[in-house]
Coordinates of C-alpha atoms in Angstrom, one line a residue:
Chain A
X13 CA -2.0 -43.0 5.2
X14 CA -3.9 -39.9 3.2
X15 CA -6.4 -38.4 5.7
X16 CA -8.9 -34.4 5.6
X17 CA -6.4 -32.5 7.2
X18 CA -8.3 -31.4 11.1
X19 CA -6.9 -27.8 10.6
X20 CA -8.3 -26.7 7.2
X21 CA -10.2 -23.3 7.7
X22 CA -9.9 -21.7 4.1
X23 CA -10.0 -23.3 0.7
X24 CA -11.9 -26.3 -0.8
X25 CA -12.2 -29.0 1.6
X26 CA -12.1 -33.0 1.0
X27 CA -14.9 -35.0 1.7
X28 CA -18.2 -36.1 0.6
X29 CA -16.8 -37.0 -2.7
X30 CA -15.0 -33.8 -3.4
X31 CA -11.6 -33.0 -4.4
X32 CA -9.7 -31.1 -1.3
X33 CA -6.3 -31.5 0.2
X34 CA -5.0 -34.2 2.6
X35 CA -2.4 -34.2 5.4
X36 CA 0.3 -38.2 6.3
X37 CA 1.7 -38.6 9.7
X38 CA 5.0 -36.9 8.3
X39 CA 4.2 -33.4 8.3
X40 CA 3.0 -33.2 4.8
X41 CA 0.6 -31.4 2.9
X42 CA -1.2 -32.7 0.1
X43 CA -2.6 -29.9 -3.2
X44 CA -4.5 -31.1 -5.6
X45 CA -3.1 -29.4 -8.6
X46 CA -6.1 -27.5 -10.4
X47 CA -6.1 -28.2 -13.9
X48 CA -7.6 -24.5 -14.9
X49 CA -4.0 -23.3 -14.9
X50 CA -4.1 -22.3 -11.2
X51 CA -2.2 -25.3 -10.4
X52 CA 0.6 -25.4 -12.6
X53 CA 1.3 -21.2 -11.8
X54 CA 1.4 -22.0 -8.5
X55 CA 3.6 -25.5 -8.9
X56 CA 5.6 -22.8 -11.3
X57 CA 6.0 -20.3 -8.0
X58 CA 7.1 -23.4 -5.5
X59 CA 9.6 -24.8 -8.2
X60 CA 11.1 -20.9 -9.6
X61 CA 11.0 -19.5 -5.7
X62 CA 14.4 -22.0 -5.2
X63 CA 16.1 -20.6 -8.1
X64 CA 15.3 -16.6 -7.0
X65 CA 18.3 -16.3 -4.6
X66 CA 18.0 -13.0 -3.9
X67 CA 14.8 -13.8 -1.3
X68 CA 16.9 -14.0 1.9
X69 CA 16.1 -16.8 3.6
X70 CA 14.6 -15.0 6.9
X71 CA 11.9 -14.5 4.4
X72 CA 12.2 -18.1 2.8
X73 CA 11.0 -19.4 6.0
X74 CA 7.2 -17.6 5.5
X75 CA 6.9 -19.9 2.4
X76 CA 6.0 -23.8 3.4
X77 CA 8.5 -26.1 2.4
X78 CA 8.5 -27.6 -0.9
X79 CA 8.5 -31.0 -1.9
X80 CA 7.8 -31.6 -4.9
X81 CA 5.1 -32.7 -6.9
X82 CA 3.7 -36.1 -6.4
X83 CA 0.4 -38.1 -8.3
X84 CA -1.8 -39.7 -5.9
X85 CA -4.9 -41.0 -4.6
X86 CA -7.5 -38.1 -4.9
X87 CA -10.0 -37.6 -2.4
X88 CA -13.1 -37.4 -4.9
X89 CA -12.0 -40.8 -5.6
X90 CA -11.5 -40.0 -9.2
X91 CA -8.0 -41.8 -9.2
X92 CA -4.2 -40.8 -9.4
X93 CA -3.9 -37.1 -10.0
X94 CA -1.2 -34.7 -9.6
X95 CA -0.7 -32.9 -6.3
X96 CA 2.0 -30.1 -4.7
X97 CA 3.6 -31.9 -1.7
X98 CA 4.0 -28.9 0.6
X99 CA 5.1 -28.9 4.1
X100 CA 1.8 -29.1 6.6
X101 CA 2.3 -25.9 8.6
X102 CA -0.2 -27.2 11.3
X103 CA 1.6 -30.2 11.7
X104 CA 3.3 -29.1 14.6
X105 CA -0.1 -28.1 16.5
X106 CA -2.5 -29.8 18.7
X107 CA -4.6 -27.1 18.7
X108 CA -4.1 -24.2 17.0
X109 CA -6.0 -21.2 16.4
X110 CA -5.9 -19.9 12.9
X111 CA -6.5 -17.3 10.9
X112 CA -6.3 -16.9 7.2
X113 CA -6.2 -13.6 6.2
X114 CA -6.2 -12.6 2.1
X115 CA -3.7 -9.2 2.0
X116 CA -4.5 -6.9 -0.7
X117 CA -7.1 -4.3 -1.6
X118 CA -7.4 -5.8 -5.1
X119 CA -7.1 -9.5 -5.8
X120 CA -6.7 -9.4 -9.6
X121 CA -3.4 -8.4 -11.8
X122 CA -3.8 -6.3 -14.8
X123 CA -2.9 -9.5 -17.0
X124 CA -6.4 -11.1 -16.1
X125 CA -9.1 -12.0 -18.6
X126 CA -12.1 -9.1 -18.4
X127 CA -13.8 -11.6 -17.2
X128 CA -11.9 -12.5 -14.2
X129 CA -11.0 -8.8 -13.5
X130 CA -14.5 -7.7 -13.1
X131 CA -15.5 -11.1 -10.8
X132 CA -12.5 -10.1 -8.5
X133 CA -13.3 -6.6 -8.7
X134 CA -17.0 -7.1 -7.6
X135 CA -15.9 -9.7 -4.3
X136 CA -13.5 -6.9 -3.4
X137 CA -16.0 -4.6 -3.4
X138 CA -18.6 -6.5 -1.2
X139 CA -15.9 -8.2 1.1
X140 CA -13.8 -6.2 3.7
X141 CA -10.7 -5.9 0.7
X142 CA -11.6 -2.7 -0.9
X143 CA -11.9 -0.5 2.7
X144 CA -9.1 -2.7 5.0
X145 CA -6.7 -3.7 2.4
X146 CA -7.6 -7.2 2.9
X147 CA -10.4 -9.9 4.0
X148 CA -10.4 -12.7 5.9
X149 CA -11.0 -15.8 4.5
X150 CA -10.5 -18.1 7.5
X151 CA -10.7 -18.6 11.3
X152 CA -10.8 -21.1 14.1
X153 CA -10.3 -20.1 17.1
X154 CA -9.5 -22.7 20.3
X155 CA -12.6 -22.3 22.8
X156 CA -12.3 -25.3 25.3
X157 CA -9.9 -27.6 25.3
X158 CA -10.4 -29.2 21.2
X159 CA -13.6 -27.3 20.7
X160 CA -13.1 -24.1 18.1
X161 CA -15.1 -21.7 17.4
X162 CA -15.1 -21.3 13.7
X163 CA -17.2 -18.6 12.3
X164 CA -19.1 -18.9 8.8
X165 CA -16.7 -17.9 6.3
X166 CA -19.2 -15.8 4.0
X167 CA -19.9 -13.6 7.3
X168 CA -16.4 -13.3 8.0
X169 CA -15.4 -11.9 4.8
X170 CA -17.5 -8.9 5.1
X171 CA -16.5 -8.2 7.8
X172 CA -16.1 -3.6 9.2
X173 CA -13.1 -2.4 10.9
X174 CA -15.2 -2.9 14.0
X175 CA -15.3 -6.5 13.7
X176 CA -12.0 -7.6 12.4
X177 CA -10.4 -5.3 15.4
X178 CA -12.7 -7.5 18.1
X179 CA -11.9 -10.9 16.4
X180 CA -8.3 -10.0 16.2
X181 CA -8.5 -9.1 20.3
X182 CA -10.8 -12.7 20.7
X183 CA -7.9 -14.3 18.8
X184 CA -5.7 -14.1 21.7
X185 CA -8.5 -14.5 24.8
X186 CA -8.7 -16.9 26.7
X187 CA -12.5 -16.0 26.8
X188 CA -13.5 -16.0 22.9
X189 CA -16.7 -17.4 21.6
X190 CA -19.4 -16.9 19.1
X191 CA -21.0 -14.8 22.0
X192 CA -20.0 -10.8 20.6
X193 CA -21.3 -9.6 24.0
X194 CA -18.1 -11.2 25.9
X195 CA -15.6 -8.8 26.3
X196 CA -11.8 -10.3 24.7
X197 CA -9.9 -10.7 27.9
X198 CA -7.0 -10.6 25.4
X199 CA -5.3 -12.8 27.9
X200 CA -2.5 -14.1 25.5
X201 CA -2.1 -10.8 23.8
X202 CA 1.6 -10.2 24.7
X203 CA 2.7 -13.4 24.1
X204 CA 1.1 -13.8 20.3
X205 CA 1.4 -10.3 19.2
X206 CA 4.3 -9.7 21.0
X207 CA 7.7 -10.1 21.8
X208 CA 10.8 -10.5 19.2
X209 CA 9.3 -13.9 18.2
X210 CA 5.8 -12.5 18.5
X211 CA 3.3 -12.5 15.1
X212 CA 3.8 -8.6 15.0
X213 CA 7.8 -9.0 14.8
X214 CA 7.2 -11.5 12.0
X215 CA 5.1 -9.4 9.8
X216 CA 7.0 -6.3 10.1
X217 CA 10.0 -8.4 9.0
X218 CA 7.9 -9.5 6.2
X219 CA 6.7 -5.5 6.0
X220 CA 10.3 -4.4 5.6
X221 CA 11.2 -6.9 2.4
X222 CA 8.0 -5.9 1.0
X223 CA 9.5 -2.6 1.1
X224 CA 12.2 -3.0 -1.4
X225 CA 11.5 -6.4 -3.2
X226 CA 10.3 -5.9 -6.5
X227 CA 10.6 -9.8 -7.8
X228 CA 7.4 -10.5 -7.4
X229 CA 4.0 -9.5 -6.9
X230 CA 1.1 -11.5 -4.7
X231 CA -1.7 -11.4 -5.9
X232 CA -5.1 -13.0 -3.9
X233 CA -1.9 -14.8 -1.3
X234 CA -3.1 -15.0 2.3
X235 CA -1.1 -14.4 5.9
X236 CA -1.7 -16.8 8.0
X237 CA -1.4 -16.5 11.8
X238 CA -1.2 -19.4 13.8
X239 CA -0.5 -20.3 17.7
X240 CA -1.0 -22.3 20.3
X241 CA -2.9 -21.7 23.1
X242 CA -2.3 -24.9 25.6
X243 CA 1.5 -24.0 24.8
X244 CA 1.2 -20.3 25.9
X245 CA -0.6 -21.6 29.0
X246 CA 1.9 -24.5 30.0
X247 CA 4.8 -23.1 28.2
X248 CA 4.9 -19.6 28.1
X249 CA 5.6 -19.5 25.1
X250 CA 2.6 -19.7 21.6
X251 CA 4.7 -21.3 19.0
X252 CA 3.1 -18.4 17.0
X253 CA 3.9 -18.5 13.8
X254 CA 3.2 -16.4 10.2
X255 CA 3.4 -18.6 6.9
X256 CA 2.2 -16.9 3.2
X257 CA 0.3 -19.3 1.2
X258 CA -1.6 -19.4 -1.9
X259 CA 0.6 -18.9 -5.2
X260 CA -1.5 -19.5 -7.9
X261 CA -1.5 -15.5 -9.0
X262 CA 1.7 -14.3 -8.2
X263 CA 3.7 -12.6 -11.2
X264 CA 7.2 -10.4 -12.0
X265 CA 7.4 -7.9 -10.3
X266 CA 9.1 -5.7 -13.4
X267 CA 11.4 -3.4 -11.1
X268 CA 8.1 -1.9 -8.7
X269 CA 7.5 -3.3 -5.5
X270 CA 3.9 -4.7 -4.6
X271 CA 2.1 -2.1 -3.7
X272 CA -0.8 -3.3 -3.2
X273 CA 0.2 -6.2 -1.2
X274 CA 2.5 -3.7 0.9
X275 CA -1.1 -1.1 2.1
X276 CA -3.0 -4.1 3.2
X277 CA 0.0 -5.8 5.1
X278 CA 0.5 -2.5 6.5
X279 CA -3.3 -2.0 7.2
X280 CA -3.3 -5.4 8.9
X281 CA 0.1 -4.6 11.0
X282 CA -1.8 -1.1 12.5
X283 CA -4.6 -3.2 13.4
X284 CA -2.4 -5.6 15.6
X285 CA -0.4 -2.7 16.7
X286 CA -3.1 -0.8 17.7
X287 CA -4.6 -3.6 20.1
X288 CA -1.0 -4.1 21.6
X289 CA -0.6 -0.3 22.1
X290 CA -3.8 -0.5 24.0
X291 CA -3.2 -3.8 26.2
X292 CA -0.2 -1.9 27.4
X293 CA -2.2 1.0 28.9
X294 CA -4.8 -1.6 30.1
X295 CA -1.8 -3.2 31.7
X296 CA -0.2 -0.1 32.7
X297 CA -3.3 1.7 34.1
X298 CA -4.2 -1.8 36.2
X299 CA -1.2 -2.1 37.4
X300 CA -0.7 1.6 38.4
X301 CA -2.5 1.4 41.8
X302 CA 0.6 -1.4 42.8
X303 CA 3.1 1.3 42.2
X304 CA 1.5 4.1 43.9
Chain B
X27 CA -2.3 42.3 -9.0
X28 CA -4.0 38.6 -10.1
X29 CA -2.2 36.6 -12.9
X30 CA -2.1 33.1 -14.3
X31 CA 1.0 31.1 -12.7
X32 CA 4.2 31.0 -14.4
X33 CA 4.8 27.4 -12.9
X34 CA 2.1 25.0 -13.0
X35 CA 2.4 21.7 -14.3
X36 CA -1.0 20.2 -13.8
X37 CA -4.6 20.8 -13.6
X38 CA -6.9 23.7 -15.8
X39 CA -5.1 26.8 -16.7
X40 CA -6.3 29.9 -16.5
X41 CA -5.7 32.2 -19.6
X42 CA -7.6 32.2 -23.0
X43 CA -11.1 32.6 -21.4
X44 CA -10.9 29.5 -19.6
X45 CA -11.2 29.1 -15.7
X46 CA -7.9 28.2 -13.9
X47 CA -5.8 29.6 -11.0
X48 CA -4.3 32.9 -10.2
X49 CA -1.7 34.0 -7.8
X50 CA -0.7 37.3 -7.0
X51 CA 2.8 39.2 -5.6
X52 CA 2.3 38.0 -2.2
X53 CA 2.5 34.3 -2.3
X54 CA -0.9 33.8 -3.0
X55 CA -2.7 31.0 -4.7
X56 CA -6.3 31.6 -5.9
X57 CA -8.3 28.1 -6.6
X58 CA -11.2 28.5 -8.5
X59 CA -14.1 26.8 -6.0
X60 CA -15.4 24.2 -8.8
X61 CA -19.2 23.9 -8.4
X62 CA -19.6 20.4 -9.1
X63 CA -18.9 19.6 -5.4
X64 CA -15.4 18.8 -5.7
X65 CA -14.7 22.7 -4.9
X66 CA -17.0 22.3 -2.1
X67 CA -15.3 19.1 -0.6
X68 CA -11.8 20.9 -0.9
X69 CA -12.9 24.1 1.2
X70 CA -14.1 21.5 3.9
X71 CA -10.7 19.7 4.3
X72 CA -9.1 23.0 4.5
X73 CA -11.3 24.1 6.8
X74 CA -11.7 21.1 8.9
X75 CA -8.0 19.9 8.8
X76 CA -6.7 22.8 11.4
X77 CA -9.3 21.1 13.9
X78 CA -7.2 17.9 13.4
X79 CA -5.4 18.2 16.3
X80 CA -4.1 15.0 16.2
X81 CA -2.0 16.0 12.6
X82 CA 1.6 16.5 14.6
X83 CA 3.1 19.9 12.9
X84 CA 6.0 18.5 11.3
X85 CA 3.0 16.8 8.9
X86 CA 0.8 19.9 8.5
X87 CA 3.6 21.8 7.0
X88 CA 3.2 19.3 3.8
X89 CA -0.2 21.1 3.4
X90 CA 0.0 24.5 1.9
X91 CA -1.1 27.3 4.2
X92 CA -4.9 28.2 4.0
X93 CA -6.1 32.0 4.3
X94 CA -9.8 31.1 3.6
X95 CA -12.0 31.9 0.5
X96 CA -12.5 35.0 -1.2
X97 CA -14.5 36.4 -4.1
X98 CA -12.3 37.3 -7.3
X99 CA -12.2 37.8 -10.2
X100 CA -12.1 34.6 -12.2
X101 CA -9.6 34.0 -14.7
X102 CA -12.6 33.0 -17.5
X103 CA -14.5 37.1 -17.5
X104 CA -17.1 35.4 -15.9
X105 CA -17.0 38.4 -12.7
X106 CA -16.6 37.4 -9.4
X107 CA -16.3 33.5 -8.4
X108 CA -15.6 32.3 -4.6
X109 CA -11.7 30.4 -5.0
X110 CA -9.1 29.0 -2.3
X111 CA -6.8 31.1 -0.8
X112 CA -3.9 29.1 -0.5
X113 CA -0.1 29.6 -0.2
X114 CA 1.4 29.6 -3.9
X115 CA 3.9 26.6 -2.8
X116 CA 6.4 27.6 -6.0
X117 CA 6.2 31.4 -4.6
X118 CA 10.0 31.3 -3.3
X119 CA 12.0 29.9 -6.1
X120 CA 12.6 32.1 -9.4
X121 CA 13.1 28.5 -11.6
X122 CA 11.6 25.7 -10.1
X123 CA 11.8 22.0 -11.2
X124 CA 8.7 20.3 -10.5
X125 CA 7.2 16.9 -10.5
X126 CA 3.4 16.6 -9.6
X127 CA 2.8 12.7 -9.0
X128 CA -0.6 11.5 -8.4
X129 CA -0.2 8.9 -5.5
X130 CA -2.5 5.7 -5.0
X131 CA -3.2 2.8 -7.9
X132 CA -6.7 3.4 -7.6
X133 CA -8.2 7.3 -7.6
X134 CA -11.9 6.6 -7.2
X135 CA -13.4 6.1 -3.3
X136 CA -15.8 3.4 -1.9
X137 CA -18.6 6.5 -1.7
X138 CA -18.5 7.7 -5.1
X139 CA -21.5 7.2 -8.0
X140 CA -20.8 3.8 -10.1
X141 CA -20.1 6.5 -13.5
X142 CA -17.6 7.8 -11.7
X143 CA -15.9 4.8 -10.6
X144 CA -16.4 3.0 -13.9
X145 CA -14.2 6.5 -15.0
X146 CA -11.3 6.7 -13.0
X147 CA -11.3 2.7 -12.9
X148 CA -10.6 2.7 -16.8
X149 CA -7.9 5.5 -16.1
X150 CA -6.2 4.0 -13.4
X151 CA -5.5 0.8 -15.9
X152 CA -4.6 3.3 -19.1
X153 CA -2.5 5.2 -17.0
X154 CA 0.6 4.3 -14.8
X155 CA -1.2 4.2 -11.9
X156 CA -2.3 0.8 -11.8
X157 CA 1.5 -1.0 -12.0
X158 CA 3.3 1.9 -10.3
X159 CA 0.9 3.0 -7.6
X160 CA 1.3 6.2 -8.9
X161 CA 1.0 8.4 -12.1
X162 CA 2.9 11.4 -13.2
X163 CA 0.7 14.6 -13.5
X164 CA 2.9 17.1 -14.3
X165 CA 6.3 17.8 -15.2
X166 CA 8.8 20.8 -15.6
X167 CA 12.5 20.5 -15.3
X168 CA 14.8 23.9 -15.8
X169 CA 17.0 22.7 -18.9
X170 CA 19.2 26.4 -19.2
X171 CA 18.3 29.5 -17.4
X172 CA 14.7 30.1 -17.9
X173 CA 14.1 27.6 -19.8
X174 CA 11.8 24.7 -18.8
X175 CA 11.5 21.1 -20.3
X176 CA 7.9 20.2 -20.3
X177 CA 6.8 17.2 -21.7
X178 CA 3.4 16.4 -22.7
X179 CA 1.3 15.3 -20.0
X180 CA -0.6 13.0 -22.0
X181 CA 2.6 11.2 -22.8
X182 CA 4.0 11.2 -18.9
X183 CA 1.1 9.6 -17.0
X184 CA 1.2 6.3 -19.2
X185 CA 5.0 6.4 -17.8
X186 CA 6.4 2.6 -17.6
X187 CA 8.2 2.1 -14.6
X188 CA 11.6 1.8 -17.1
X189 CA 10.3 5.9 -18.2
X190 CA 10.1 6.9 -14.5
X191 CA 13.3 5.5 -13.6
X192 CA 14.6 7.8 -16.0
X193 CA 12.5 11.2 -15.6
X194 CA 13.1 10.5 -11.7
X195 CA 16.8 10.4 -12.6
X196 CA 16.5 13.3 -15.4
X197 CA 14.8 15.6 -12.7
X198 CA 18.0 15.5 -10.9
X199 CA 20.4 16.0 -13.2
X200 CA 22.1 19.1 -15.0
X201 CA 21.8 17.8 -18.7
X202 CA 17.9 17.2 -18.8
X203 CA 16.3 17.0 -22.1
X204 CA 13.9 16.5 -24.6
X205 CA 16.4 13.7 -25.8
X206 CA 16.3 10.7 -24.5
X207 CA 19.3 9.4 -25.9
X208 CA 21.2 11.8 -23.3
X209 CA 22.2 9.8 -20.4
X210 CA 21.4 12.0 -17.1
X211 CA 24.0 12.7 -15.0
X212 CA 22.3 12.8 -11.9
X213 CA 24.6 15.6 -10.7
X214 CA 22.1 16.8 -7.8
X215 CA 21.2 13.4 -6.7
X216 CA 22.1 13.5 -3.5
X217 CA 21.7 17.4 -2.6
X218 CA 18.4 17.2 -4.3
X219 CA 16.8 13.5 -3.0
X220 CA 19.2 12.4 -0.5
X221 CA 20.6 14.0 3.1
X222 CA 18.5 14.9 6.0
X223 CA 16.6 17.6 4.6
X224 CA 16.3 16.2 0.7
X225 CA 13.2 15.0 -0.5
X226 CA 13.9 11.2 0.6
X227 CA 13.6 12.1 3.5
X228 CA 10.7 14.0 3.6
X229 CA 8.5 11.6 1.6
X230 CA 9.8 9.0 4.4
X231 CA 8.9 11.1 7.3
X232 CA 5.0 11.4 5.4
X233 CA 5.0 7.4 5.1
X234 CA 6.0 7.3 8.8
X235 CA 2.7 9.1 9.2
X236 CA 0.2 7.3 6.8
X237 CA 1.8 3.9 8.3
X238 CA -0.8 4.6 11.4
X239 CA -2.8 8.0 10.6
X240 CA -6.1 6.0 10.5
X241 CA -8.0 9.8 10.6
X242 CA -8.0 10.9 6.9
X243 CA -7.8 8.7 3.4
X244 CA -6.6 11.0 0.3
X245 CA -7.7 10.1 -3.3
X246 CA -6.2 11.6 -6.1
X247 CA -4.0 13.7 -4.1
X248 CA -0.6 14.3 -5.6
X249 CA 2.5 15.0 -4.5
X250 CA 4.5 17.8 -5.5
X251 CA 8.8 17.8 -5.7
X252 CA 10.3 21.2 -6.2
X253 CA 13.7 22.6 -6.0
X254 CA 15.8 24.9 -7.9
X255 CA 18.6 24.2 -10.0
X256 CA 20.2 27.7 -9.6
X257 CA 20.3 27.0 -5.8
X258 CA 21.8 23.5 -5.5
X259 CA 25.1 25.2 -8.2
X260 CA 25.3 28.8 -6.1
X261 CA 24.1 28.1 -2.1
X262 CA 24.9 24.1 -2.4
X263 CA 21.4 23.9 -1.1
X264 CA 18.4 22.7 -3.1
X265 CA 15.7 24.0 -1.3
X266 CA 13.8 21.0 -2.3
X267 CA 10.2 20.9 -0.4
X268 CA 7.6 18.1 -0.8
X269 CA 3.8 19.5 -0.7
X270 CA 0.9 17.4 -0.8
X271 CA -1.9 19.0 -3.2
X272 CA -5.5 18.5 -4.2
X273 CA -8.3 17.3 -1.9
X274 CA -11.1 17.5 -3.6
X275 CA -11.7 13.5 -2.6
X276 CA -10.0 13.3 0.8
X277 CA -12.8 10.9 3.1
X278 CA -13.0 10.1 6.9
X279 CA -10.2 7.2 7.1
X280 CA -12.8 5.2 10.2
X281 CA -9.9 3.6 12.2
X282 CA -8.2 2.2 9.1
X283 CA -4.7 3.4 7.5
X284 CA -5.1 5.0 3.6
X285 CA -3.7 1.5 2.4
X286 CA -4.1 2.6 -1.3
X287 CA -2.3 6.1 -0.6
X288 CA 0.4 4.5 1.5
X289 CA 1.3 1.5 -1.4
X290 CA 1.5 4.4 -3.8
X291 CA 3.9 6.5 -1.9
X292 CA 5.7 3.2 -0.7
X293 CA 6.5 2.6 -4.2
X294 CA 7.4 6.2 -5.2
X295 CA 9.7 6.2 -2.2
X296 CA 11.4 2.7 -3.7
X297 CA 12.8 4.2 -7.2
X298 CA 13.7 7.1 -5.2
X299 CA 16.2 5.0 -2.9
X300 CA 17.2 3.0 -5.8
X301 CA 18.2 6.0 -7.9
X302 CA 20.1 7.2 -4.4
X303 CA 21.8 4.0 -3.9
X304 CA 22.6 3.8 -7.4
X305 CA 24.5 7.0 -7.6
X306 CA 26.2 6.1 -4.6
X307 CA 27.8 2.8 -6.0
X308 CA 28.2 5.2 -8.9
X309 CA 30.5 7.8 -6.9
X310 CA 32.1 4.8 -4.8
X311 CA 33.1 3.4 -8.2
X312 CA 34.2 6.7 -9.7
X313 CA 36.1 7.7 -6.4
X314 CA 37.8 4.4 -5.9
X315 CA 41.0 4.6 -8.2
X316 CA 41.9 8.6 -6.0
X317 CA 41.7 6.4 -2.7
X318 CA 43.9 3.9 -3.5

């Protein structure tokens, strides 16, 4: 059974007559393949990414599995059509709070039409990717118990420094809401962020390929950033986990690294770094007074 | 005693009636303080960057030294013009190779006027800048004795990443040329880019810095390599230095990292290591048959 996943928070979405992806009970992930040549570049990226085998496969993991391609039911109801059968990276979540974050400060490649270049070039401009090195394009975050607070994605795009550092602290609070005025608790903070299995861990091991790798270059991909909150409460533990998705522009890399993808991955990184730097003196200076 | 500089590579030169740079005996650099605002913009950052506090020292000495402004002479006959004082950064070497590498894939800042943008944009994708992250500015490699090979600059800023792979490797070797059928022997590899003082791993200890620096973002700002041949054959020592130059377009960074700058010298820093490694495997190989 083909259902709207519950999860989506970036990207068309089925429903209401209009083509979108759809989740089954197994775990998978459903991609309408987009006849504009979008689709078949990404289906080209999911089918060549098996045969590259110098990505180690510490970095394989960020990518969602790959099944295939597969023609069914689509959800405009206008029949059979061809879809990417991807692994559904939310599958494993009651809950999760998500974040969909496009890395780069420019989203086009030098190979685009004129006409595409300049569209690209313009959203850049007006969005939060020219001045942080990337934008976000998605975010729900878990309020109480299944409720999330999802923000409108236009306003969220455009997003200042300002904002994206106090929605990255209301990521991991237990206290976030729509309400700016409420101060992030940043209860979860160490235990998403952190830690050797922590979201910062997994995107500097992503930082340090990007580093060297000059395969392939990513244009307009996004980082996601995905935990559980219930899990960190009764568990101890978030389940947090970083995935890249979104292939349909990614191209040789021609012997340079991906520059451009490396700034805003590092830009994002300092952000996260900087509000775990701080929770640590928080911690430190509240729990000085105990040591004294 | 002012005269025009014997080394530089890039930028207006003085001589002929035309307004350009003069140094003198002393290890002086005289800039000419262009009126367009640019001049202005650089005597601020000079100014203003020794109230950074927060620049550690082992990161200010990438900046040449400042000694204030001074009415001279300019170079043009037209009588006395305000220009930088600034330490002539190729004072102490009698034959200097030099590379001046304009760092960032995109030169032109949020702030600036749309015909200006519209300019560098265009530039950025005729040049190298836009693939690399970088583009070469300026070029001269000591070839025998005195003797400089200079290419034109026109030629060296549409450098493919194949070309700069190879001046990178020429820059470094005893038998640069003019011909590029000559295959470089990379003889000063490692005294020149590699160990702890080489340029490697000075360019490294900069990236360390722009990977959280969040106080300054650097347009157009390049890069300068120097060493000197002669040294590397007689003291075994390069004296290879890595300045940063020109900051004519250097903005507040407002709590974000210089994304664009850092992608640029992340890249540069890549063929670097490659051409390092390389050479290694090179001598391993070459070395093998003595140890067994």
């Amino acid at each position: 059974m083909l259902k709207v996943p519950d999860h989506q928070v970036a990207g068309h979405r089925a429903g209401d007559g209009k083509l979108g992806p759809l989740i089954d009970d197994s775990g998978k992930f459903y991609k309408p393949i987009q006849s504009d040549g979008r689709g078949s570049k990404e289906v080209a990226f999911y089918t060549s990414v098996s045969s590259y085998t110098n990505i180690p496969s510490h970095i394989r993991r960020f990518f969602p599995i790959f099944h295939g391609t597969k023609l069914i039911e689509a959800s405009d109801g206008s029949g059979q059509q061809p879809h990417l059968v991807l692994q559904n990276v939310f599958s494993g979540y009651l809950n999760p709070s998500i974040m969909d974050i496009k890395i780069g400060s420019r989203t086009w490649y030098p190979q685009a039409s004129e006409e595409y270049i300049q569209k690209c070039f313009m959203k850049d401009r007006e969005t939060s990717s020219l001045a942080l090195g990337f934008r976000l394009s998605g975010l729900q975050i878990e309020s109480k118990g299944s409720a999330f607070w999802k923000p409108d994605r236009k306003l969220i795009r455009k997003f200042t420094a300002e904002e994206v550092r106090l929605v990255l602290r209301q990521f991991v609070s237990s206290n976030s809401s729509a309400d700016s005025g409420v101060d992030p608790d940043c209860t979860f903070v160490s235990t998403v962020y952190g830690g050797s299995g922590g979201i910062l861990a997994q995107l500097l091991e992503l930082k340090e390929w990007f580093e060297h790798q000059t395969i392939l270059h990513f244009y307009s991909c996004s980082v996601l950033m995905v935990y559980e909150k219930e899990s960190v409460v009764k568990e101890a533990s978030s389940g947090a986990e970083v995935k890249l998705v979104d292939f349909a522009h990614v191209f040789e890399g021609n012997g340079v690294i991906d520059h451009n993808f490396l700034g805003g991955l590092c830009s994002l990184i300092n952000f996260i770094s900087e509000i775990l730097t701080c929770s640590d003196v928080h911690t430190a200076k509240a729990s000085l007074p105990k040591l004294l």
